[in-house]
JSON list of C-alpha atoms in Angstrom, two decimals:
[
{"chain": "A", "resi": 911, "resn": "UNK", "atom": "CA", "xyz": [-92.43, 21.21, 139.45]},
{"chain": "A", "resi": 912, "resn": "UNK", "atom": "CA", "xyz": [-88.66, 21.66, 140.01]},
{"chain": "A", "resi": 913, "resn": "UNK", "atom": "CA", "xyz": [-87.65, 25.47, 139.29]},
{"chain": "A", "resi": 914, "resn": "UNK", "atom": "CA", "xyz": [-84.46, 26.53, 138.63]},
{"chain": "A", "resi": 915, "resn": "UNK", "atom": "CA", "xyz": [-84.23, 30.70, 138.64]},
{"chain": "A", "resi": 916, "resn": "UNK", "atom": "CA", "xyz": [-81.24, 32.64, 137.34]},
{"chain": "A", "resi": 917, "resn": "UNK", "atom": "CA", "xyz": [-81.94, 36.36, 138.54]},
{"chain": "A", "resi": 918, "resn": "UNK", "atom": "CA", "xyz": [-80.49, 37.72, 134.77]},
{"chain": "A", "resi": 919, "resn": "UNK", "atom": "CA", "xyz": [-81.96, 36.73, 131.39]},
{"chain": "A", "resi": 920, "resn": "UNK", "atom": "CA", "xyz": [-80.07, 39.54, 130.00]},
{"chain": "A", "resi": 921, "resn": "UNK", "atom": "CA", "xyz": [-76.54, 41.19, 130.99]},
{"chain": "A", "resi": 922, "resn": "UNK", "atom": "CA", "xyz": [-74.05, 43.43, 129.70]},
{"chain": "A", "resi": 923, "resn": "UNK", "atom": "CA", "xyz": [-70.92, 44.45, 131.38]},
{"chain": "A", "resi": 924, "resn": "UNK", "atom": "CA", "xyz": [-67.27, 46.31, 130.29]},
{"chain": "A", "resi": 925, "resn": "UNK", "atom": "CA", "xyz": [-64.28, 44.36, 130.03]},
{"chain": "A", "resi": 926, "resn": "UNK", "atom": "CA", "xyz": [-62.36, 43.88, 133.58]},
{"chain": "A", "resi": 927, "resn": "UNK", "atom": "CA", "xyz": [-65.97, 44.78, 135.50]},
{"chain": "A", "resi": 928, "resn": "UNK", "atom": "CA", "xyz": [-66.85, 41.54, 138.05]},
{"chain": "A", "resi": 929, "resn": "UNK", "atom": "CA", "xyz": [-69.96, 39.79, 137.26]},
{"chain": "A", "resi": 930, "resn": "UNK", "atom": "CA", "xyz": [-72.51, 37.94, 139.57]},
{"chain": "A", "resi": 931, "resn": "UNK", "atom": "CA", "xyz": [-74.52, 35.29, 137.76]},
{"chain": "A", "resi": 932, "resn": "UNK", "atom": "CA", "xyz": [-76.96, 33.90, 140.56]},
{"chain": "A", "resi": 933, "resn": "UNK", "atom": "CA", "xyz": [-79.30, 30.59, 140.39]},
{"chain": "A", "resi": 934, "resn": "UNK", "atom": "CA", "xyz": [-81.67, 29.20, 143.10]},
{"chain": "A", "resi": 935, "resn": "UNK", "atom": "CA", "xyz": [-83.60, 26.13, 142.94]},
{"chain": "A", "resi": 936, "resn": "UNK", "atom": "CA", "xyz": [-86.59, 25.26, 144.80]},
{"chain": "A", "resi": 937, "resn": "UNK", "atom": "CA", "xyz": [-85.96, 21.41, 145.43]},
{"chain": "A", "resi": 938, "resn": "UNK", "atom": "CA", "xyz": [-83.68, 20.88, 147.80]},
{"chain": "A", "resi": 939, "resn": "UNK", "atom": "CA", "xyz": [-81.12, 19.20, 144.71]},
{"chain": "A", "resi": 940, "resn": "UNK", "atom": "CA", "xyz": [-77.92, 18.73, 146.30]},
{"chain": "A", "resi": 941, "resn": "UNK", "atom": "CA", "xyz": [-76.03, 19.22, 143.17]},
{"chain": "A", "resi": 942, "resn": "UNK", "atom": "CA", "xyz": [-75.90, 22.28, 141.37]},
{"chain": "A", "resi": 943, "resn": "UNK", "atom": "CA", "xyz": [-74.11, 22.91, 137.73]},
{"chain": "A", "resi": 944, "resn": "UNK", "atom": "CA", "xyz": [-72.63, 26.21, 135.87]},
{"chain": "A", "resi": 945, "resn": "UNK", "atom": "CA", "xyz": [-72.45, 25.17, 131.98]},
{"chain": "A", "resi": 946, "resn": "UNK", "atom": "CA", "xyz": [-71.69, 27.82, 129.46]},
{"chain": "A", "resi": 947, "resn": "UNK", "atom": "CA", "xyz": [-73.19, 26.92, 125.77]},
{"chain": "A", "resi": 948, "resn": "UNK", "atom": "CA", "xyz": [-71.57, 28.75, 122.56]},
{"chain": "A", "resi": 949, "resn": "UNK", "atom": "CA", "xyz": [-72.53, 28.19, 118.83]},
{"chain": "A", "resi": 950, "resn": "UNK", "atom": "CA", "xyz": [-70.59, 25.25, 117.59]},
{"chain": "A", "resi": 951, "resn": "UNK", "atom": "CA", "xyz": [-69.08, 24.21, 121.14]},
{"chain": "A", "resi": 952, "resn": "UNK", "atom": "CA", "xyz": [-72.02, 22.90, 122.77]},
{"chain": "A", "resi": 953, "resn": "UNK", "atom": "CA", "xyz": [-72.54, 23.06, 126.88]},
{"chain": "A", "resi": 954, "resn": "UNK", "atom": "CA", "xyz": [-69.25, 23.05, 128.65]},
{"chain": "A", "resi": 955, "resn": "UNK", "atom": "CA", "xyz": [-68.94, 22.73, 132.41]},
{"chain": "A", "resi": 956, "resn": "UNK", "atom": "CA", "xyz": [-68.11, 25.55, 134.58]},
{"chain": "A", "resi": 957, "resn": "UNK", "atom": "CA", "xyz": [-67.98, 24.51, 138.23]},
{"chain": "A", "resi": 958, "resn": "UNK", "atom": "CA", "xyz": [-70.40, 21.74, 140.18]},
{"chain": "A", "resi": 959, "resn": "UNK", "atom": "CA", "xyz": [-71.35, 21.46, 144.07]},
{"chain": "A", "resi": 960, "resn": "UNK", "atom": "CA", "xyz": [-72.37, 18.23, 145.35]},
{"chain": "A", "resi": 961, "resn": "UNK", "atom": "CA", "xyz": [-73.22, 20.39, 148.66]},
{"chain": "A", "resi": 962, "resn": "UNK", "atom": "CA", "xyz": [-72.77, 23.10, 150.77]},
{"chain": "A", "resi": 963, "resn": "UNK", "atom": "CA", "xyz": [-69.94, 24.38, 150.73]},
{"chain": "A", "resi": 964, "resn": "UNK", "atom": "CA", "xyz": [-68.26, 22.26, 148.16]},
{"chain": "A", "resi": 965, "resn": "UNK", "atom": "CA", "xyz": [-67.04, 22.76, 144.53]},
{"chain": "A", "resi": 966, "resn": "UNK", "atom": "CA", "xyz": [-65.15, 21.04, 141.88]},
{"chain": "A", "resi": 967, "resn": "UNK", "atom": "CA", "xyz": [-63.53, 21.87, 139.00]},
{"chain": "A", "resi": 968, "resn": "UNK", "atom": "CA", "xyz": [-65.47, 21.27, 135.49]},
{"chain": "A", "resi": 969, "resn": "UNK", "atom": "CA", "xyz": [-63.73, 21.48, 131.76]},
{"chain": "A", "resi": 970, "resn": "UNK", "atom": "CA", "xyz": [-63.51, 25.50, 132.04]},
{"chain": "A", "resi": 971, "resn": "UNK", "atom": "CA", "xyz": [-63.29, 27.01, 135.04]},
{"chain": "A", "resi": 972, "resn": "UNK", "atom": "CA", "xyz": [-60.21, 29.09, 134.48]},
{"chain": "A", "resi": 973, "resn": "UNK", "atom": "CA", "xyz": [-61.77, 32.77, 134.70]},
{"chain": "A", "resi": 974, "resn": "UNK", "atom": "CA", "xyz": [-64.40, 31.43, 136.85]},
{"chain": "A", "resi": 975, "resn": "UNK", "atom": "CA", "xyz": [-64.99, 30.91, 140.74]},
{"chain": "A", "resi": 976, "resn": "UNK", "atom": "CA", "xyz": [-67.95, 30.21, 142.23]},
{"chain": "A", "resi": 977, "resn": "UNK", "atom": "CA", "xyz": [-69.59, 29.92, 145.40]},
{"chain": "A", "resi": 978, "resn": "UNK", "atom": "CA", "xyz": [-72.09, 28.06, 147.32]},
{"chain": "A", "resi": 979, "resn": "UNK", "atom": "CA", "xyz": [-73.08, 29.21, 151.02]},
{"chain": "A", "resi": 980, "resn": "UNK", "atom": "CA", "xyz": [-76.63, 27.82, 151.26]},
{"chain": "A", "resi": 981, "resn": "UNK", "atom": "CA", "xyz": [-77.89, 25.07, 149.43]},
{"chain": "A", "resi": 982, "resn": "UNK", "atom": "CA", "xyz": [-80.46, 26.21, 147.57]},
{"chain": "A", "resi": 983, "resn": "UNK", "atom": "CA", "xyz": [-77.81, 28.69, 145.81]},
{"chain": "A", "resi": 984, "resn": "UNK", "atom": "CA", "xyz": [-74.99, 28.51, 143.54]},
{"chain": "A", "resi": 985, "resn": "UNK", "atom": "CA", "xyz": [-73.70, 31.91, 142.42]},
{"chain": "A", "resi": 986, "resn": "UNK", "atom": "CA", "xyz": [-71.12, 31.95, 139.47]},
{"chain": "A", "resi": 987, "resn": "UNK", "atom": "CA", "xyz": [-68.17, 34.46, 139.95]},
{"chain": "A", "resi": 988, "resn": "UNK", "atom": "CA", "xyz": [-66.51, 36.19, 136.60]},
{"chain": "A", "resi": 989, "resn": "UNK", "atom": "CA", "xyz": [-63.63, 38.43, 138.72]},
{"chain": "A", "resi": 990, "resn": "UNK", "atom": "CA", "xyz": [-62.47, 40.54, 135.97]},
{"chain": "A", "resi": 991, "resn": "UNK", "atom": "CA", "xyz": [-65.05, 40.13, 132.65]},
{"chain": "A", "resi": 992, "resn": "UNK", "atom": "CA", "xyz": [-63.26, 39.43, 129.18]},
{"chain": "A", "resi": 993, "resn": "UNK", "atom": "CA", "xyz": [-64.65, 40.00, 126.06]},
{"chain": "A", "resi": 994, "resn": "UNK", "atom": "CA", "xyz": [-64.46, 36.00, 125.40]},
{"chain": "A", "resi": 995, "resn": "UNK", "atom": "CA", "xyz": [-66.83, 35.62, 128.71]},
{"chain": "A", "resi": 996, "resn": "UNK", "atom": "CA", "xyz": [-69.93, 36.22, 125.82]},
{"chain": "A", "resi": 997, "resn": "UNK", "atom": "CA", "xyz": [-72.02, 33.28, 126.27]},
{"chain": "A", "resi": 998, "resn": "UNK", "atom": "CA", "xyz": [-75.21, 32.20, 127.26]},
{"chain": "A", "resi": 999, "resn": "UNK", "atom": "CA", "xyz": [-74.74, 30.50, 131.10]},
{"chain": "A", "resi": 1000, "resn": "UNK", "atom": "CA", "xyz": [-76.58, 27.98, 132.47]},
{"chain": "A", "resi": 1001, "resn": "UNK", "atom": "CA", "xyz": [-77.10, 26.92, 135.20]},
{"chain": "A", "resi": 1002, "resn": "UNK", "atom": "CA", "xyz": [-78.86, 23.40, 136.48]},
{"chain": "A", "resi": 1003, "resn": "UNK", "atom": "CA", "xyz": [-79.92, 21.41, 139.34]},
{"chain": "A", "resi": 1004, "resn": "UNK", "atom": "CA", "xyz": [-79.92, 17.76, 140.11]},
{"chain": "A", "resi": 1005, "resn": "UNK", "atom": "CA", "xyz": [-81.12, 15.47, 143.06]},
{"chain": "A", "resi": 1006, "resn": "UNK", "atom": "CA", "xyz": [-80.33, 11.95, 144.78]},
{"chain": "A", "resi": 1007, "resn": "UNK", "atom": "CA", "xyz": [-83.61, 11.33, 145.83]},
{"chain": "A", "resi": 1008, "resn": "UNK", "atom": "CA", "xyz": [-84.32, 7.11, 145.85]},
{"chain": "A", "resi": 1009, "resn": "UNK", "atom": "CA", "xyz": [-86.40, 6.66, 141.97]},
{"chain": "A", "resi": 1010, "resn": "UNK", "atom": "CA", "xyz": [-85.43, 9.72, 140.46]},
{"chain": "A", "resi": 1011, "resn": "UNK", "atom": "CA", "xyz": [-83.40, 9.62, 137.30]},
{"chain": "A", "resi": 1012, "resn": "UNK", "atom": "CA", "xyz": [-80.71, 11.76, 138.41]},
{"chain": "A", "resi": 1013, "resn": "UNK", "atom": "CA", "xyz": [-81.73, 14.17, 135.86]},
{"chain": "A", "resi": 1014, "resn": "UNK", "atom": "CA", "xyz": [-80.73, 18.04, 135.67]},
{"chain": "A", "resi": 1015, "resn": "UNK", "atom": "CA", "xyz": [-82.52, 20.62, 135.81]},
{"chain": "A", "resi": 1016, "resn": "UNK", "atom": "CA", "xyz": [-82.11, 23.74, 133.97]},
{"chain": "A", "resi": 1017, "resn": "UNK", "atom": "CA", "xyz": [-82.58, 27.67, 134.38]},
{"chain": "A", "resi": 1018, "resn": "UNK", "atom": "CA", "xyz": [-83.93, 29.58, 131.29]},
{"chain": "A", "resi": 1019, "resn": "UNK", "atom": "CA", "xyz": [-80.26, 30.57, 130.86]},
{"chain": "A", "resi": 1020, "resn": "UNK", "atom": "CA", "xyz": [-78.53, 34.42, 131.39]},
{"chain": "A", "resi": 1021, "resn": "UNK", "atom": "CA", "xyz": [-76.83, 35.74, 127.98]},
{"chain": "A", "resi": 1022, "resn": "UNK", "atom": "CA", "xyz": [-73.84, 37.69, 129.12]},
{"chain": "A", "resi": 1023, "resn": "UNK", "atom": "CA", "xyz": [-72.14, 40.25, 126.39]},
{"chain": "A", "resi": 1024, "resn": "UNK", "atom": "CA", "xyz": [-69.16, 41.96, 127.22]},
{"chain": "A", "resi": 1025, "resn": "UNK", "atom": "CA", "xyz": [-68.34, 44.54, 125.83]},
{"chain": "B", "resi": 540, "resn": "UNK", "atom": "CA", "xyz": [-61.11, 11.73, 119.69]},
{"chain": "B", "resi": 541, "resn": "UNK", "atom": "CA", "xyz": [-64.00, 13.68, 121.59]},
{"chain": "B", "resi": 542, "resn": "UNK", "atom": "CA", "xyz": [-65.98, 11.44, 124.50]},
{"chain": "B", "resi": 543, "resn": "UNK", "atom": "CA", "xyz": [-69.29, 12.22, 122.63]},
{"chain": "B", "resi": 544, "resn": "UNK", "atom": "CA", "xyz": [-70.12, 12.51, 118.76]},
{"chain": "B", "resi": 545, "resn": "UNK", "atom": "CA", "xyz": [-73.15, 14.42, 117.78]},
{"chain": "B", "resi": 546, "resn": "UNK", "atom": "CA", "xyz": [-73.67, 15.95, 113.99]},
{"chain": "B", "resi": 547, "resn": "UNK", "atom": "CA", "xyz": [-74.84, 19.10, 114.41]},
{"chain": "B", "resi": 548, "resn": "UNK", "atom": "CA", "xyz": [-76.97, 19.46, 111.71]},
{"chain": "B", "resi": 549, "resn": "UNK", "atom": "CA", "xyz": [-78.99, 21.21, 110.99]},
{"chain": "B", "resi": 550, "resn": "UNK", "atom": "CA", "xyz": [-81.13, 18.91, 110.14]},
{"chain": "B", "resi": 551, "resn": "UNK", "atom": "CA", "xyz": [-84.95, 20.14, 108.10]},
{"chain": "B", "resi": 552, "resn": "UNK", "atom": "CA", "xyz": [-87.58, 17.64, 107.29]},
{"chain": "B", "resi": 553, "resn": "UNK", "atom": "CA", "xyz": [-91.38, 18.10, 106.31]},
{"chain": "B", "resi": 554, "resn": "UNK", "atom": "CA", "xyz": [-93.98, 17.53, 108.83]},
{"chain": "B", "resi": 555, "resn": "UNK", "atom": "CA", "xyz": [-94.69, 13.82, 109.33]},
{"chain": "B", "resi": 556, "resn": "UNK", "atom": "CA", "xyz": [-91.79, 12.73, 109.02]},
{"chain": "B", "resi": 557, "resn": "UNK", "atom": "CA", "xyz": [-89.66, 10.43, 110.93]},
{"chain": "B", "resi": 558, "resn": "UNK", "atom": "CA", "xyz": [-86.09, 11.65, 112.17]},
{"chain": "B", "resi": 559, "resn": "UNK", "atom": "CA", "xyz": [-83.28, 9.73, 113.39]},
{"chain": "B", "resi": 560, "resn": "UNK", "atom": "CA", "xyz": [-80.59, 11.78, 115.59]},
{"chain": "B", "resi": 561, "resn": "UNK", "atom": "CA", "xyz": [-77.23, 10.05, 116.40]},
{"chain": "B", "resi": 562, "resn": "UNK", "atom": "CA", "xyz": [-74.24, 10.12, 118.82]},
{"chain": "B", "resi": 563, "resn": "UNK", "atom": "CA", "xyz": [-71.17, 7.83, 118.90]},
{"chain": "B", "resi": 564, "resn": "UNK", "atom": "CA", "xyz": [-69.72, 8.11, 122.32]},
{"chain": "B", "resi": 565, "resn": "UNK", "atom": "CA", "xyz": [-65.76, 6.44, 123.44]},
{"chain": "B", "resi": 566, "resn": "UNK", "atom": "CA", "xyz": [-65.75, 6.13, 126.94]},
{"chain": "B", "resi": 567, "resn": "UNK", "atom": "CA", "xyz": [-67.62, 2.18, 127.68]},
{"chain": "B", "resi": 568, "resn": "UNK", "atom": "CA", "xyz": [-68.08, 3.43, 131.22]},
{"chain": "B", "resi": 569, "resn": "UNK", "atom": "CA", "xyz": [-71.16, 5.64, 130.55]},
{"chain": "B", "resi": 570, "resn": "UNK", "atom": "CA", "xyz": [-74.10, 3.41, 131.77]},
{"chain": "B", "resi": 571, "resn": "UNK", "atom": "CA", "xyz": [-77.07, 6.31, 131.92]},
{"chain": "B", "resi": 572, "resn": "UNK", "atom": "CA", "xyz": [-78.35, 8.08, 128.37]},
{"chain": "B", "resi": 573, "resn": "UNK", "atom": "CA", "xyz": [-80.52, 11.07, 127.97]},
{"chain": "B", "resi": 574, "resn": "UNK", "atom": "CA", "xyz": [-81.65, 13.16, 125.05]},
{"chain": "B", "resi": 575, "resn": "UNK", "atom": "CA", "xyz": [-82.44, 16.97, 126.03]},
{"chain": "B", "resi": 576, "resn": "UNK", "atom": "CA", "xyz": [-84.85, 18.86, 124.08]},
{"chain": "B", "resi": 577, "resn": "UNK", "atom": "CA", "xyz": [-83.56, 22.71, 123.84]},
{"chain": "B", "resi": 578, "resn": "UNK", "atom": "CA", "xyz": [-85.93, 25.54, 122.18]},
{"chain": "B", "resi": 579, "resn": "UNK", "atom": "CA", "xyz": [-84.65, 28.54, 121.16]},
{"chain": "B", "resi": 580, "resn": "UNK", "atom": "CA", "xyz": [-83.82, 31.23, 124.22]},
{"chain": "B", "resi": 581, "resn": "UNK", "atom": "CA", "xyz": [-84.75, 28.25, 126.82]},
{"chain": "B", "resi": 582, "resn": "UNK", "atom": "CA", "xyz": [-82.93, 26.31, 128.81]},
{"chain": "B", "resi": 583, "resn": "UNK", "atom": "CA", "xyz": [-82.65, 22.57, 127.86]},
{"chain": "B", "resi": 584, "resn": "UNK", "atom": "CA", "xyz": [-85.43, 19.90, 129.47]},
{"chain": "B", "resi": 585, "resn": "UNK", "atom": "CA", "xyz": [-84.96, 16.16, 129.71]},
{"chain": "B", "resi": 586, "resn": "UNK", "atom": "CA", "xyz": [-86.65, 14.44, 126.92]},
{"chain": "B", "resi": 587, "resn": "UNK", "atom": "CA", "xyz": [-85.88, 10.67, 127.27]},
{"chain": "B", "resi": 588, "resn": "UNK", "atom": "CA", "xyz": [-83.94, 8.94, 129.81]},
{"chain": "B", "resi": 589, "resn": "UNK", "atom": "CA", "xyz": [-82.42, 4.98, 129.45]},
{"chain": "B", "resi": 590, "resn": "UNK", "atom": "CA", "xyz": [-80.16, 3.17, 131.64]},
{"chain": "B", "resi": 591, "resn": "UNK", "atom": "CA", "xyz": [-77.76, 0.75, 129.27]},
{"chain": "B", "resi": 592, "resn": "UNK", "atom": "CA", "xyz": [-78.74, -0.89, 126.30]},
{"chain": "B", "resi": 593, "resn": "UNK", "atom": "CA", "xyz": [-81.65, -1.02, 124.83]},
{"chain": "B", "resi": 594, "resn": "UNK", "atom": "CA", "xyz": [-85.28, 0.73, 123.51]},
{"chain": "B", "resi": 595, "resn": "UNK", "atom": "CA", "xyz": [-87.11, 3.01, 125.59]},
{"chain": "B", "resi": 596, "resn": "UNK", "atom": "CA", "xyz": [-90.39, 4.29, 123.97]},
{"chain": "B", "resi": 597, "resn": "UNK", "atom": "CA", "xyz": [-92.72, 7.51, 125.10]},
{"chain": "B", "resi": 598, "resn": "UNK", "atom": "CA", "xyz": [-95.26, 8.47, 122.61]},
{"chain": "B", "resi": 599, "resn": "UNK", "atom": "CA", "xyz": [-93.59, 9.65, 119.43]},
{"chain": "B", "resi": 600, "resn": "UNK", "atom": "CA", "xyz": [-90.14, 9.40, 120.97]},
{"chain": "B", "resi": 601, "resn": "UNK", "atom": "CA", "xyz": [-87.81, 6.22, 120.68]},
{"chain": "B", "resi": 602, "resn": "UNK", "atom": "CA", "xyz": [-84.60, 6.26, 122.60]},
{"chain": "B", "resi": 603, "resn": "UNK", "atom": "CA", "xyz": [-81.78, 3.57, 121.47]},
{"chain": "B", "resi": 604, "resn": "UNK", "atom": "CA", "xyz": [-78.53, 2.06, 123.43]},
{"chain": "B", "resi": 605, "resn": "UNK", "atom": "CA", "xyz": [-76.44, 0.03, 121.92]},
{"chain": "B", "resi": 606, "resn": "UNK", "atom": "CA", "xyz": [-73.69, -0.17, 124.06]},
{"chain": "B", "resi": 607, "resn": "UNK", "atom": "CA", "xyz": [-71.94, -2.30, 121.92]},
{"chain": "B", "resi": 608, "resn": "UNK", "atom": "CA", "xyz": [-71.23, -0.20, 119.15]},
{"chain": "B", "resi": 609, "resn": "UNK", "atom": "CA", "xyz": [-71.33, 2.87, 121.70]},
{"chain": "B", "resi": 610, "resn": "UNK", "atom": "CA", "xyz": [-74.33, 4.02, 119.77]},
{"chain": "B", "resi": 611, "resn": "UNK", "atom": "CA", "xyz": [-77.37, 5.67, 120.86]},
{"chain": "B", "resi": 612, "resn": "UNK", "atom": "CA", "xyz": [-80.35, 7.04, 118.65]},
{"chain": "B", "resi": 613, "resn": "UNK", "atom": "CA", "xyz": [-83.22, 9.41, 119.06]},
{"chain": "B", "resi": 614, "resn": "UNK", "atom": "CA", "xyz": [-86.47, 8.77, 116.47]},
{"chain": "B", "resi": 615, "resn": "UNK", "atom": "CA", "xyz": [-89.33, 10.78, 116.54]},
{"chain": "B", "resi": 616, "resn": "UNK", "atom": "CA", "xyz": [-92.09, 9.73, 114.77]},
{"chain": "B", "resi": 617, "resn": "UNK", "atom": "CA", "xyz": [-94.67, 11.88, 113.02]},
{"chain": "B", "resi": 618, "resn": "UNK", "atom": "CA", "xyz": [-92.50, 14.83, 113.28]},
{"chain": "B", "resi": 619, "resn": "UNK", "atom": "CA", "xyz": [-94.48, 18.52, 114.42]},
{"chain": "B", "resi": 620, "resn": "UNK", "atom": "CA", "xyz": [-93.71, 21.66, 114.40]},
{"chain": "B", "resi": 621, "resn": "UNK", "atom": "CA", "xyz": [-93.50, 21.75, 117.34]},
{"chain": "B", "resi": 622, "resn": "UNK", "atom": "CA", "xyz": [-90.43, 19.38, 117.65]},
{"chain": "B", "resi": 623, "resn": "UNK", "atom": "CA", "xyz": [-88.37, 22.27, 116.07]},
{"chain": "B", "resi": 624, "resn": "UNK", "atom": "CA", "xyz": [-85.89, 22.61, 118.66]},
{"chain": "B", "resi": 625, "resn": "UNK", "atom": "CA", "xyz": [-81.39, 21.48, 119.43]},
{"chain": "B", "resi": 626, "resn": "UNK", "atom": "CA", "xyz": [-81.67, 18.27, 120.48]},
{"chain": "B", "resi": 627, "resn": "UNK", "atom": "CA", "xyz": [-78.68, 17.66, 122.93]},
{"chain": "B", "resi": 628, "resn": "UNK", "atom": "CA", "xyz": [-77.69, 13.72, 123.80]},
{"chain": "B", "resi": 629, "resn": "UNK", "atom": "CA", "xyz": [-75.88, 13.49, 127.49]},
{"chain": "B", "resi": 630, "resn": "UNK", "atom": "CA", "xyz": [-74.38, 10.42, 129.34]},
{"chain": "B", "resi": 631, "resn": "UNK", "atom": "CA", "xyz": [-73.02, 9.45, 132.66]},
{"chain": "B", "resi": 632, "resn": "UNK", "atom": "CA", "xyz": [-71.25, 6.85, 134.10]},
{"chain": "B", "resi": 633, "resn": "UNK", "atom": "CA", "xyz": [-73.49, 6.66, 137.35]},
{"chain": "B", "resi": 634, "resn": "UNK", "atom": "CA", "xyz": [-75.43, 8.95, 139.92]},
{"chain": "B", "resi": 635, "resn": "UNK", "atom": "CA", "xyz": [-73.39, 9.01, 142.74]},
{"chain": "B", "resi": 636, "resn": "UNK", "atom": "CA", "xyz": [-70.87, 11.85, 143.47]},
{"chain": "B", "resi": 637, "resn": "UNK", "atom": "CA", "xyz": [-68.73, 12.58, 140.67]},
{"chain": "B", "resi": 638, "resn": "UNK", "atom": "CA", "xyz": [-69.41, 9.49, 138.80]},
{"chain": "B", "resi": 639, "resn": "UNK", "atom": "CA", "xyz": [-73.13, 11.94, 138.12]},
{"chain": "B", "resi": 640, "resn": "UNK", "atom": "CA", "xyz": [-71.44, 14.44, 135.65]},
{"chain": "B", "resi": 641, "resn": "UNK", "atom": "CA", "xyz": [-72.89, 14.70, 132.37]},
{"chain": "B", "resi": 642, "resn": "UNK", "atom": "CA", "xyz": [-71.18, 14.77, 129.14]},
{"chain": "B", "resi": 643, "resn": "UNK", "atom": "CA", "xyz": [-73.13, 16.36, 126.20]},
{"chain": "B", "resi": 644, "resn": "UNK", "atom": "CA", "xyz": [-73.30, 16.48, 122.58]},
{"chain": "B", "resi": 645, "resn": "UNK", "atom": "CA", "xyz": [-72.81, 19.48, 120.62]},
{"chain": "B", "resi": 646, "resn": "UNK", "atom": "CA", "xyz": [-76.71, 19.20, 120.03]},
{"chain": "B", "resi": 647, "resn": "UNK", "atom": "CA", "xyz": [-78.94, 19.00, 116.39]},
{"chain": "B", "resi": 648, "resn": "UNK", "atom": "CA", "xyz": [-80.14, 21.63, 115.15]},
{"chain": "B", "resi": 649, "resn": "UNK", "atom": "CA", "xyz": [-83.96, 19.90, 113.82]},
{"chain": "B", "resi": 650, "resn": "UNK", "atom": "CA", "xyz": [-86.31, 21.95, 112.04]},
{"chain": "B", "resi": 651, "resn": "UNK", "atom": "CA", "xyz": [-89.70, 20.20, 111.07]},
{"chain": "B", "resi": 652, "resn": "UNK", "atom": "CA", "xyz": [-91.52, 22.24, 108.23]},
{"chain": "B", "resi": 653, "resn": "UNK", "atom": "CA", "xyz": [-95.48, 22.46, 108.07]}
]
């Protein structure tokens, strides 16, 4: 079974502290996804990596950076927390393997309050 | 107008029941449809997956397309307890490079009552 890990089901942090969300999956995916999901908003994208190295943009990423140095790794980046950073992140995998839907994969999630 | 449509709910119905969720979408390029199944404190996990228009069926589960209308449906049949969970329709407009982002619904809210 695919796993997707995010090392923090639980985080709080002070306004202006930097924040280190990690996730790891164990399925050689070559894409990797940072959504945040609020109440009413749904799941919004962060940043994606369609490999090593790479990144792109998603709906939100002002506030964000991210960064991807192996490829079983994507790490999410909040420089300088705000108190509108309060979300639950998540974080998901997908691969290109031939017959496979294409479908993402999803961590359990890390609920970030900032205080 | 937003690229995907989904009422939020919530949405409560006795057990045995069947349940119809619904998203319009706007954008005629999105070719692949998916319904994720979210329980509370989890992260979501793909429920039912369809590629254009048509029915897809897996047990209780019946995923629509009607690309036509830029429609799609979710019905669960026999409704559980165990179904209680935000149901979440996503779409794509391929599954190569960029063309593989997924746009979500705002998810339903489904709670199915013993």
């Amino acid at each position: 079974d695919v796993k997707v890990t995010q090392s923090s089901r639980y985080l709080v942090k002070r306004t202006g502290e930097k924040v280190f969300l990690e996730c790891v999956q164990d399925m050689d995916h070559e894409n990797m996804f940072w959504y945040r999901q609020d109440p009413g908003l749904g799941l919004r994208l962060i940043y994606f990596s369609y490999d090593v190295k790479m990144k792109e943009k998603g709906d939100i990423p002002e506030g964000y950076s991210v960064s991807r140095e192996k490829k079983e790794r994507f790490s999410l980046i909040l420089e300088s927390a705000s108190t509108s950073q309060t979300s639950m992140y998540l974080c998901a995998s997908s691969g290109f393997n031939p017959g496979n839907t294409g479908e993402l994969f999803f961590g359990e999630g890390s609920r970030l309050t900032v205080l | 107008q937003k690229e995907v449509e989904q009422d939020p709910g919530p949405l409560s119905v006795p057990e045995g029941a069947i349940v119809s969720l619904n998203c319009t979408y706007s954008n005629s390029a999105f070719q692949y449809f998916m319904w994720y199944r979210q329980y509370s404190r989890k992260g979501p996990e793909l429920l039912m997956y369809t590629y254009s228009s048509g029915n897809k069926e897996d047990g209780r589960f019946t995923a629509q397309v009607d690309k036509s209308s830029k429609y799609i449906s979710l019905f669960i049949r026999d409704s559980q307890p165990s179904d209680s969970a935000t149901y979440l329709c996503a779409m794509s407009k391929g599954v190569g490079g960029s063309n593989y982002k997924l746009t979500f619904g705002k998810g339903t809210l489904l709670t199915v009552n013993p």
